[in-house]
Short mmCIF file of C-alpha atoms in Angstrom, two decimals:
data_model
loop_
_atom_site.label_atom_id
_atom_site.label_comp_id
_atom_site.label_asym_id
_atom_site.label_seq_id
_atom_site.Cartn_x
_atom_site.Cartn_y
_atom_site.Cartn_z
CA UNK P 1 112.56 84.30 97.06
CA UNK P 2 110.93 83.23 100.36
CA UNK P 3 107.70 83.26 100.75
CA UNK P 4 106.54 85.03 103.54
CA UNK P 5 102.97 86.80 104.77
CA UNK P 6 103.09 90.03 106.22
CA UNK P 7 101.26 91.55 108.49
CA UNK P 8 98.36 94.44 108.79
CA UNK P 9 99.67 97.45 106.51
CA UNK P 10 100.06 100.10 109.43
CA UNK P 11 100.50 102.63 106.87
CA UNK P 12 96.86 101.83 105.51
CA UNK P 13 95.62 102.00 108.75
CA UNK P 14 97.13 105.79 109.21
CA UNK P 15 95.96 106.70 106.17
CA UNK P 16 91.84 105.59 107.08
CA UNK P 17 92.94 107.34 110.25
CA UNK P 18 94.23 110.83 108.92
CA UNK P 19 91.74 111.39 105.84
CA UNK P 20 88.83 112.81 107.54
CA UNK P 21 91.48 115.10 109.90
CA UNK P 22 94.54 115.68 107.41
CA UNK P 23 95.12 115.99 103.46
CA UNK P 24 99.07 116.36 104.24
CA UNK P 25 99.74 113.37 106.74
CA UNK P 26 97.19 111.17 104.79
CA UNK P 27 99.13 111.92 101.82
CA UNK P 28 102.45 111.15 103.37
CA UNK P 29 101.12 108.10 105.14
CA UNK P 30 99.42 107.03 101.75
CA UNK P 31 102.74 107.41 99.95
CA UNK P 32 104.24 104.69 102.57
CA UNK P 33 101.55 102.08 102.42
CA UNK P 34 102.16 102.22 98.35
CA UNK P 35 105.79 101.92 99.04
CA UNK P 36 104.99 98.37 101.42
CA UNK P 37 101.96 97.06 98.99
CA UNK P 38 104.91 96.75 95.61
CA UNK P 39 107.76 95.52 98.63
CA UNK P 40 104.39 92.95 100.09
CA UNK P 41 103.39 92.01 96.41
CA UNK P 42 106.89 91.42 94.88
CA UNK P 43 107.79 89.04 98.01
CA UNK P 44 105.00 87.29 97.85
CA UNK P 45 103.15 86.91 94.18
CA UNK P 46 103.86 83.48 94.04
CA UNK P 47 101.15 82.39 96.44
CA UNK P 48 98.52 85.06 95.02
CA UNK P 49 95.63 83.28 93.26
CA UNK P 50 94.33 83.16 90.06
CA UNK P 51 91.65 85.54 90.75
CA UNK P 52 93.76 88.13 92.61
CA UNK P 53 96.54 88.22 90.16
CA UNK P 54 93.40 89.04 87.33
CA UNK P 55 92.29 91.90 89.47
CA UNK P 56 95.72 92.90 89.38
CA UNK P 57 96.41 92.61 86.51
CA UNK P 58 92.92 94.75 85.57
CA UNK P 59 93.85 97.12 88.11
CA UNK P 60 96.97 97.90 86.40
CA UNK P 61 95.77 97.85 82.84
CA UNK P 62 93.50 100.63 84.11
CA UNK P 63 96.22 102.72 85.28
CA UNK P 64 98.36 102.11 82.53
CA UNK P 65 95.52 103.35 80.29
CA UNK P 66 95.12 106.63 82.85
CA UNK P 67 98.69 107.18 82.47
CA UNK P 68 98.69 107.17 78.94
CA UNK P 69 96.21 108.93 78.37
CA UNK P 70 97.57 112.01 80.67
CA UNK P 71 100.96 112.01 79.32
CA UNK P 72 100.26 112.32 75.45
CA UNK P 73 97.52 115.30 76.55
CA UNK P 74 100.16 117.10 79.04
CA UNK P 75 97.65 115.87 81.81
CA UNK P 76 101.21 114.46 83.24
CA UNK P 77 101.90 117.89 84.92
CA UNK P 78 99.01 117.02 87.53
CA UNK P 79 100.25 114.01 87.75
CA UNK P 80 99.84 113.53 91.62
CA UNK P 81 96.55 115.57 91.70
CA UNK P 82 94.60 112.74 89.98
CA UNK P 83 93.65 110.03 92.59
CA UNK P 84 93.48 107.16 89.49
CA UNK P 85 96.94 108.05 88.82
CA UNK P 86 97.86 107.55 92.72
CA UNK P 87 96.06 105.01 94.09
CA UNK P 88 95.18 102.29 90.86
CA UNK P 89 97.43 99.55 91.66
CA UNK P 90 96.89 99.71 95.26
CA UNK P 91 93.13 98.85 95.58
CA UNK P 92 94.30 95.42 95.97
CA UNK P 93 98.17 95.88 96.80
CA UNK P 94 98.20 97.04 100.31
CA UNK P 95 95.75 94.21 101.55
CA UNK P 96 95.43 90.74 99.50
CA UNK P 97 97.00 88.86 102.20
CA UNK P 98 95.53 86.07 104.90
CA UNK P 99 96.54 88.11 108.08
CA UNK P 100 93.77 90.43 106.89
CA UNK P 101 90.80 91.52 109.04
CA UNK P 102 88.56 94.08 107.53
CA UNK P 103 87.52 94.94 110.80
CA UNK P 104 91.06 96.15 111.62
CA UNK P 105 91.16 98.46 109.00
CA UNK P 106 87.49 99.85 109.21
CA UNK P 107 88.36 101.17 113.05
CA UNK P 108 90.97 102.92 112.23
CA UNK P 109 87.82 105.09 109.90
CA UNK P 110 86.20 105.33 112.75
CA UNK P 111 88.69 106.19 115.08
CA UNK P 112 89.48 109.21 112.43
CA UNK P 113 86.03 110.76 112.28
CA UNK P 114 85.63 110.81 116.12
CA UNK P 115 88.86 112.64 116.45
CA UNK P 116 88.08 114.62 114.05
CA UNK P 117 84.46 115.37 115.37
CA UNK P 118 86.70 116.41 118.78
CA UNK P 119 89.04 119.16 116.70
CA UNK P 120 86.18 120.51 115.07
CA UNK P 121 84.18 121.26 118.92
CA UNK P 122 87.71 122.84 119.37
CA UNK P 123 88.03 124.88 116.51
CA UNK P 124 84.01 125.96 117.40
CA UNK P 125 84.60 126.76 120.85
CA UNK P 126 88.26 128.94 120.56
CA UNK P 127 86.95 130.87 117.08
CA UNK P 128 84.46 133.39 117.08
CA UNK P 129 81.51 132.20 114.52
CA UNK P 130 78.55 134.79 114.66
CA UNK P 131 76.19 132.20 112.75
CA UNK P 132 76.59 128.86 112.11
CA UNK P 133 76.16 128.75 107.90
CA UNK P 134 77.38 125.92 105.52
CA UNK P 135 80.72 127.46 104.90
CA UNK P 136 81.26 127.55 108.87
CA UNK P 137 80.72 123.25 108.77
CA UNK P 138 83.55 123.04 106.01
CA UNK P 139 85.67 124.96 108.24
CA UNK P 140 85.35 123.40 111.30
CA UNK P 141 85.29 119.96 109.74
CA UNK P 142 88.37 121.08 107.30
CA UNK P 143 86.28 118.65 105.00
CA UNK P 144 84.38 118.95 102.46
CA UNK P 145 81.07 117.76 103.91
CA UNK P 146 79.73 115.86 101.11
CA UNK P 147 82.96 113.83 101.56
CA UNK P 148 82.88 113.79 105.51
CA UNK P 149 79.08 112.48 105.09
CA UNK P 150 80.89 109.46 102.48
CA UNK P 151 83.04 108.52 105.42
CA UNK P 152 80.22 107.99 108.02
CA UNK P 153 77.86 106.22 105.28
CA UNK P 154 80.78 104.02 104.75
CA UNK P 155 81.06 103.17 108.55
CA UNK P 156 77.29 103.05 109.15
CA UNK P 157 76.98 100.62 106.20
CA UNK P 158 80.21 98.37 107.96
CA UNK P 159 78.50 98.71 111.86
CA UNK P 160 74.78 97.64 110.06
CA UNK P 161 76.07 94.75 108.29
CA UNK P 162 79.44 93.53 109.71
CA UNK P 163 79.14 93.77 113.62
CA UNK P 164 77.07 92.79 116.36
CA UNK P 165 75.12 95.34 116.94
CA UNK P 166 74.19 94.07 119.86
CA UNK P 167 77.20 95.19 122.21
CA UNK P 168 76.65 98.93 123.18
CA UNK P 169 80.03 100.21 121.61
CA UNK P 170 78.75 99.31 118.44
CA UNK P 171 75.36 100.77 118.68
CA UNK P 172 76.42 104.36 119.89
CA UNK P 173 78.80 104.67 117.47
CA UNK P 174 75.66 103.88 114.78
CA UNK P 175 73.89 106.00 116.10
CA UNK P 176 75.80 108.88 116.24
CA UNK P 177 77.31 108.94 113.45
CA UNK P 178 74.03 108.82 111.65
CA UNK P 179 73.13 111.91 113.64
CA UNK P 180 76.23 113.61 112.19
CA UNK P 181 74.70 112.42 108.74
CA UNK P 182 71.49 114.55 109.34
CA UNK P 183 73.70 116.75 110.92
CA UNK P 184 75.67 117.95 107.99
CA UNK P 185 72.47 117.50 105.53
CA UNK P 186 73.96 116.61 102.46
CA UNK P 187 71.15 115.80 100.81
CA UNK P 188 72.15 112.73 98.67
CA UNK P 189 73.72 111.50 102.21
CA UNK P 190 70.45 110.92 103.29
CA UNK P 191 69.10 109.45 100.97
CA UNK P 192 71.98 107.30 100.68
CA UNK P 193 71.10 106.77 104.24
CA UNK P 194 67.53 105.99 103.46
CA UNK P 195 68.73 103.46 100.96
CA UNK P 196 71.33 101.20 103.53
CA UNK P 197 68.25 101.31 106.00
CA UNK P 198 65.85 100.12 102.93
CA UNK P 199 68.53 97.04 102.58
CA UNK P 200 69.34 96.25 106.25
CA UNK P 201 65.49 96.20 106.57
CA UNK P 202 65.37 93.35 104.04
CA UNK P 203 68.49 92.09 105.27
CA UNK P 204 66.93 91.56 108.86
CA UNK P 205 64.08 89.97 107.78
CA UNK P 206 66.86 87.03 106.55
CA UNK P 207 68.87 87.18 109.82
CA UNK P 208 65.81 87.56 112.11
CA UNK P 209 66.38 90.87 113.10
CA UNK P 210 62.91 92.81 111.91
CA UNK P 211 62.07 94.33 114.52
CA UNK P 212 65.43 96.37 114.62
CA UNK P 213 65.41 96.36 110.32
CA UNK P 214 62.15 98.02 110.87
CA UNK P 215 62.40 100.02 113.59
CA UNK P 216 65.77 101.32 111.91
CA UNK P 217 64.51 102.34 108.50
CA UNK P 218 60.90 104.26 109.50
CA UNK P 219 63.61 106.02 111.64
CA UNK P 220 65.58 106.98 109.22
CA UNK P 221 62.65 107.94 106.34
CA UNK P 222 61.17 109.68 109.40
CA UNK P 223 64.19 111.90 110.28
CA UNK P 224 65.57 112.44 106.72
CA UNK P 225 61.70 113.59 105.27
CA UNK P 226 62.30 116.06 108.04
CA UNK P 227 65.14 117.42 108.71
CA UNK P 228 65.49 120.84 107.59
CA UNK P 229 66.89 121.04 103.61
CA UNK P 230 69.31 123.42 104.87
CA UNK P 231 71.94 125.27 106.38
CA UNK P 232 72.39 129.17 106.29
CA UNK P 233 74.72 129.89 103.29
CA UNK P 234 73.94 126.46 101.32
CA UNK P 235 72.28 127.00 98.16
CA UNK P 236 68.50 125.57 97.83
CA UNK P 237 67.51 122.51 96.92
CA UNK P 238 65.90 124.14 93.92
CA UNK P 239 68.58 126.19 93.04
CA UNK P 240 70.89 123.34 93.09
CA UNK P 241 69.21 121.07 91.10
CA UNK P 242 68.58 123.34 88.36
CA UNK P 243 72.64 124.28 88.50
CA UNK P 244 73.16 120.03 88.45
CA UNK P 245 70.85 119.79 85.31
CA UNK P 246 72.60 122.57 83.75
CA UNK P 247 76.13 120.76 84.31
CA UNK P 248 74.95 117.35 83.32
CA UNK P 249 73.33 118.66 80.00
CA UNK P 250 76.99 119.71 79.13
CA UNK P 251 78.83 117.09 80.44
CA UNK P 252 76.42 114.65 77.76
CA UNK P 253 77.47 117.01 74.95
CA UNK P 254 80.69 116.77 75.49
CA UNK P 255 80.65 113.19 75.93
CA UNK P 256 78.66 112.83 72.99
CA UNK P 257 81.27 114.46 71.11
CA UNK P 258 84.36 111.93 72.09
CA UNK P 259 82.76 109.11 73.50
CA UNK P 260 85.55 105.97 73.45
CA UNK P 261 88.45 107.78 75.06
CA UNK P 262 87.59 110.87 75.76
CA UNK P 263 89.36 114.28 75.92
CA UNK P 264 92.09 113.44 78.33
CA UNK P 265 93.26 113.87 81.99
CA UNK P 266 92.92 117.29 83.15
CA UNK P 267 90.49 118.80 80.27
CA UNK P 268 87.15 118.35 81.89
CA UNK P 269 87.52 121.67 83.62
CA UNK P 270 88.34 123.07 80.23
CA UNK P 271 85.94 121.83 77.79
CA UNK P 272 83.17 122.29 80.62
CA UNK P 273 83.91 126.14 80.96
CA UNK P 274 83.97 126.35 77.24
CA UNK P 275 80.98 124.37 76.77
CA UNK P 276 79.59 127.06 79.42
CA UNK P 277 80.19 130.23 77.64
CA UNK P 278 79.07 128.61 74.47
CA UNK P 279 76.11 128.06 75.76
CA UNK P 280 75.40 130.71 77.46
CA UNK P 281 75.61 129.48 81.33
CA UNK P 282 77.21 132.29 82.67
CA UNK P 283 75.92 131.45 86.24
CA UNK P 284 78.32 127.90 86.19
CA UNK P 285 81.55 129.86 85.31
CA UNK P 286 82.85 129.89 88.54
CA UNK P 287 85.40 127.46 90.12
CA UNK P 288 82.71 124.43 89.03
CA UNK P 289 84.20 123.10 86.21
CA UNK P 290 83.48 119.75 86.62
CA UNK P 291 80.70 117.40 86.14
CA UNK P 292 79.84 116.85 89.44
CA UNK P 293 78.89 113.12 88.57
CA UNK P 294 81.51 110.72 89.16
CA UNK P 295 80.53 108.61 86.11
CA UNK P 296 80.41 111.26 83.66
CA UNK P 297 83.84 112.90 84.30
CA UNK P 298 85.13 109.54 83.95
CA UNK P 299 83.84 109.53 80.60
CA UNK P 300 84.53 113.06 79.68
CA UNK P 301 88.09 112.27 80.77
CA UNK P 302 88.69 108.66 79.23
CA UNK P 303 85.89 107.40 77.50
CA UNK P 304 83.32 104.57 77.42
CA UNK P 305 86.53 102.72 77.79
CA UNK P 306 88.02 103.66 80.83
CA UNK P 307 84.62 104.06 82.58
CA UNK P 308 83.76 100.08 81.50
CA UNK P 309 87.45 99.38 82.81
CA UNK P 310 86.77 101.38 86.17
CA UNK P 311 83.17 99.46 87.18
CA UNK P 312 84.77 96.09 86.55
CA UNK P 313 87.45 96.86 89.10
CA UNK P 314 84.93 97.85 91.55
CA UNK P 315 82.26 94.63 90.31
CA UNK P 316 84.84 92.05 89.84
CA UNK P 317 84.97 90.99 93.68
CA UNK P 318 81.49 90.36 93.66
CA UNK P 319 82.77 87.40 91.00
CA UNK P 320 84.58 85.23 93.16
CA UNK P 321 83.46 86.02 96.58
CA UNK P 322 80.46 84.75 98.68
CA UNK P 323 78.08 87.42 97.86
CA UNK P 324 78.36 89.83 100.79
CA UNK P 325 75.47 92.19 101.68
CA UNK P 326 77.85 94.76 103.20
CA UNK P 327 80.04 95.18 100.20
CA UNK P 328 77.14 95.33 98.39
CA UNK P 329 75.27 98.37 100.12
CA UNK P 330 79.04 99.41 99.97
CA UNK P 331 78.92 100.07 96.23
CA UNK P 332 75.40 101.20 95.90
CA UNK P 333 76.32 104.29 98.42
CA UNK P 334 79.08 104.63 95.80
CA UNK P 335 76.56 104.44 93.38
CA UNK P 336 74.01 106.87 94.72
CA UNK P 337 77.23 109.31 95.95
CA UNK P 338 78.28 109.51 92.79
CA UNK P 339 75.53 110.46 91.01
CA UNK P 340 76.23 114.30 92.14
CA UNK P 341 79.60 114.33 93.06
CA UNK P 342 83.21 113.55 90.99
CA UNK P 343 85.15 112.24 94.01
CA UNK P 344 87.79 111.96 91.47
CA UNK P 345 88.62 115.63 91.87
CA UNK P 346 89.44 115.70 95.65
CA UNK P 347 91.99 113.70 98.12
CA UNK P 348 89.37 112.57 99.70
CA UNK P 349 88.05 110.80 96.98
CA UNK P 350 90.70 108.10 97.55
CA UNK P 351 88.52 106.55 100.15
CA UNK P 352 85.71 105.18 97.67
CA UNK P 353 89.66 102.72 96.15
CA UNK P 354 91.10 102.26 99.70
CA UNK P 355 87.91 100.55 100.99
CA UNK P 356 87.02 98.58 97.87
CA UNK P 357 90.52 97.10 98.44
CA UNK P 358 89.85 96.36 101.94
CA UNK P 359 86.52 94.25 100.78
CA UNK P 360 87.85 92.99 97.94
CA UNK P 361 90.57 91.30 99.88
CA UNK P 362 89.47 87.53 99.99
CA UNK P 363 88.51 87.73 96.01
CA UNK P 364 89.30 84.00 95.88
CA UNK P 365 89.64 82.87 98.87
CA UNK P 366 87.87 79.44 100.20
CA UNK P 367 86.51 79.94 102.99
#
């Protein structure tokens, strides 16, 4: 077969652009740039290196493994509801080519959340709200903020580190999307926030940009220390910590109890409600039957195995890569994100794969 390179996955592009404004066209356009990544990567494996055909080949080991595991437990039937089961083979698919430029992609985030930001001063403006409570923000945003806030960390980590600040595009959109950050007042947002301004602070030292590095992160201590904790209708930062605890406590038993491959796809919610009532948590047995901790519903689902399997797809371009500071500060918001939140469990979720595959693009690659 010829060997050919095409060009930026438009698809890709649509679906960075649609997932902070639609869960139905960023499905459909999702569905397309699969459909071009197996047509890109069947024309042109050949010329793939060494390196990329390993992640690959991890990549797919990973879903085969997820795949598995869901059909011999009947998690099959929510097939399409589970992002690994969507999106695995893609996180290097859609994007492993030379014509590639991250920055390309990346706008197409950004373009997203501003149009988004301008249908949710719509929606505000044409509906009557009497107060403006937590519940109001997930309306207006149709996003769940905690996932909204992961979209503008992941563009405020790509302006600090992989543009020139410098021009005055660049810099507004910074800065205003970091107000939308304290904005919406997710809590672990800002102190993800906290964090990227902790590293671009050392990282200016290193590029001679202090004054900015340090300017930047007392700004963003200063503003996230006092910000109000929260918005009318959003449970206490008390409150919700105690409820976390509560969760993760359970979510250790049960992992204790089937720790290599876990229960399955789709029994987390299960085994968590049981584990509830067992217990005697009647205040979690609501619609929260999950772990809220991206690492731990991982485990619960399948096992030490799958969990070891998952980090190395998400390390392994750090291997073969000149060590880059934004991907880095990339997966430590991922990290710190994480911690409280099981982005499996949500569309949205699929941006944490989509824009590892856009770094991990070059895995490789001399430069």
């Amino acid at each position: 077969m010829k060997k050919i390179l095409l060009g930026e996955n438009i698809f890709l592009s649509l679906t960075l652009f649609f997932l902070p404004i639609s869960i139905g066209l960023s499905s459909l356009t999702l569905a397309f740039s699969l459909a071009y990544a197996i047509y890109t990567l069947v024309v042109n494996f050949k010329i793939l290196n060494k390196y990329q055909k390993i992640y690959l080949g991890i990549s797919f080991f990973f879903f085969l493994l997820i795949f598995l595991n869901s059909f011999f437990t009947d998690g099959y039937k929510l097939l399409l509801k589970y992002l690994p089961l969507m999106f695995i083979p893609i996180i290097s698919m859609p994007i492993i080519f030379d014509r590639w430029k991250k920055a390309s992609y990346l706008r197409y985030l950004n373009y997203g959340i501003l149009f988004s930001v301008l249908i949710s001063i719509g929606r505000y403006l044409f509906n009557d709200h009497n107060e403006f409570t937590y519940r109001t923000l997930e309306i207006l945003l149709n996003v769940h903020p905690t996932y909204y806030s992961l979209f503008l960390l992941i563009s405020i980590n790509h302006f600090l580190f992989g543009t020139d600040l410098i021009k005055r595009k660049n810099l507004f959109l910074l800065l205003f999307f970091i107000g939308l950050v304290v904005f919406i007042r997710s809590r672990i947002a800002l102190i993800s926030l906290v964090v990227i301004g902790f590293i671009y602070l050392l990282y200016s030292f290193k590029s001679k940009k202090a004054f900015i590095g340090v300017f930047l992160f007392l700004g963003l201590l200063t503003t996230s220390l006092f910000v109000s904790g929260t918005i009318k209708g959003k449970t206490t930062f008390k409150l919700a910590l105690t409820e976390r605890i509560q969760i993760w406590e359970s979510s250790y038993e049960l992992v204790k109890e089937k720790p290599l491959l876990g229960y399955g796809i789709d029994e987390e919610f299960n085994e968590l409600g049981r584990n509830f009532l067992f217990n005697g948590k009647l205040n979690l047995l609501d619609e929260r039957f999950n772990s809220h901790n991206i690492f731990l519903s991982i485990l619960i689902q399948i096992g030490v195995l799958g969990l070891l399997i998952g980090l190395i797809i998400f390390i392994f371009p750090l291997i073969k890569r000149p060590l880059s500071v934004e991907f880095l500060s990339y997966l430590i918001i991922i990290g710190i994100c994480g911690l409280t939140e099981s982005y499996i469990h949500r569309h949205w979720g699929i941006i944490i794969v989509l824009i590892t595959g856009v770094y991990a693009v070059k895995i490789g690659v001399k430069h």
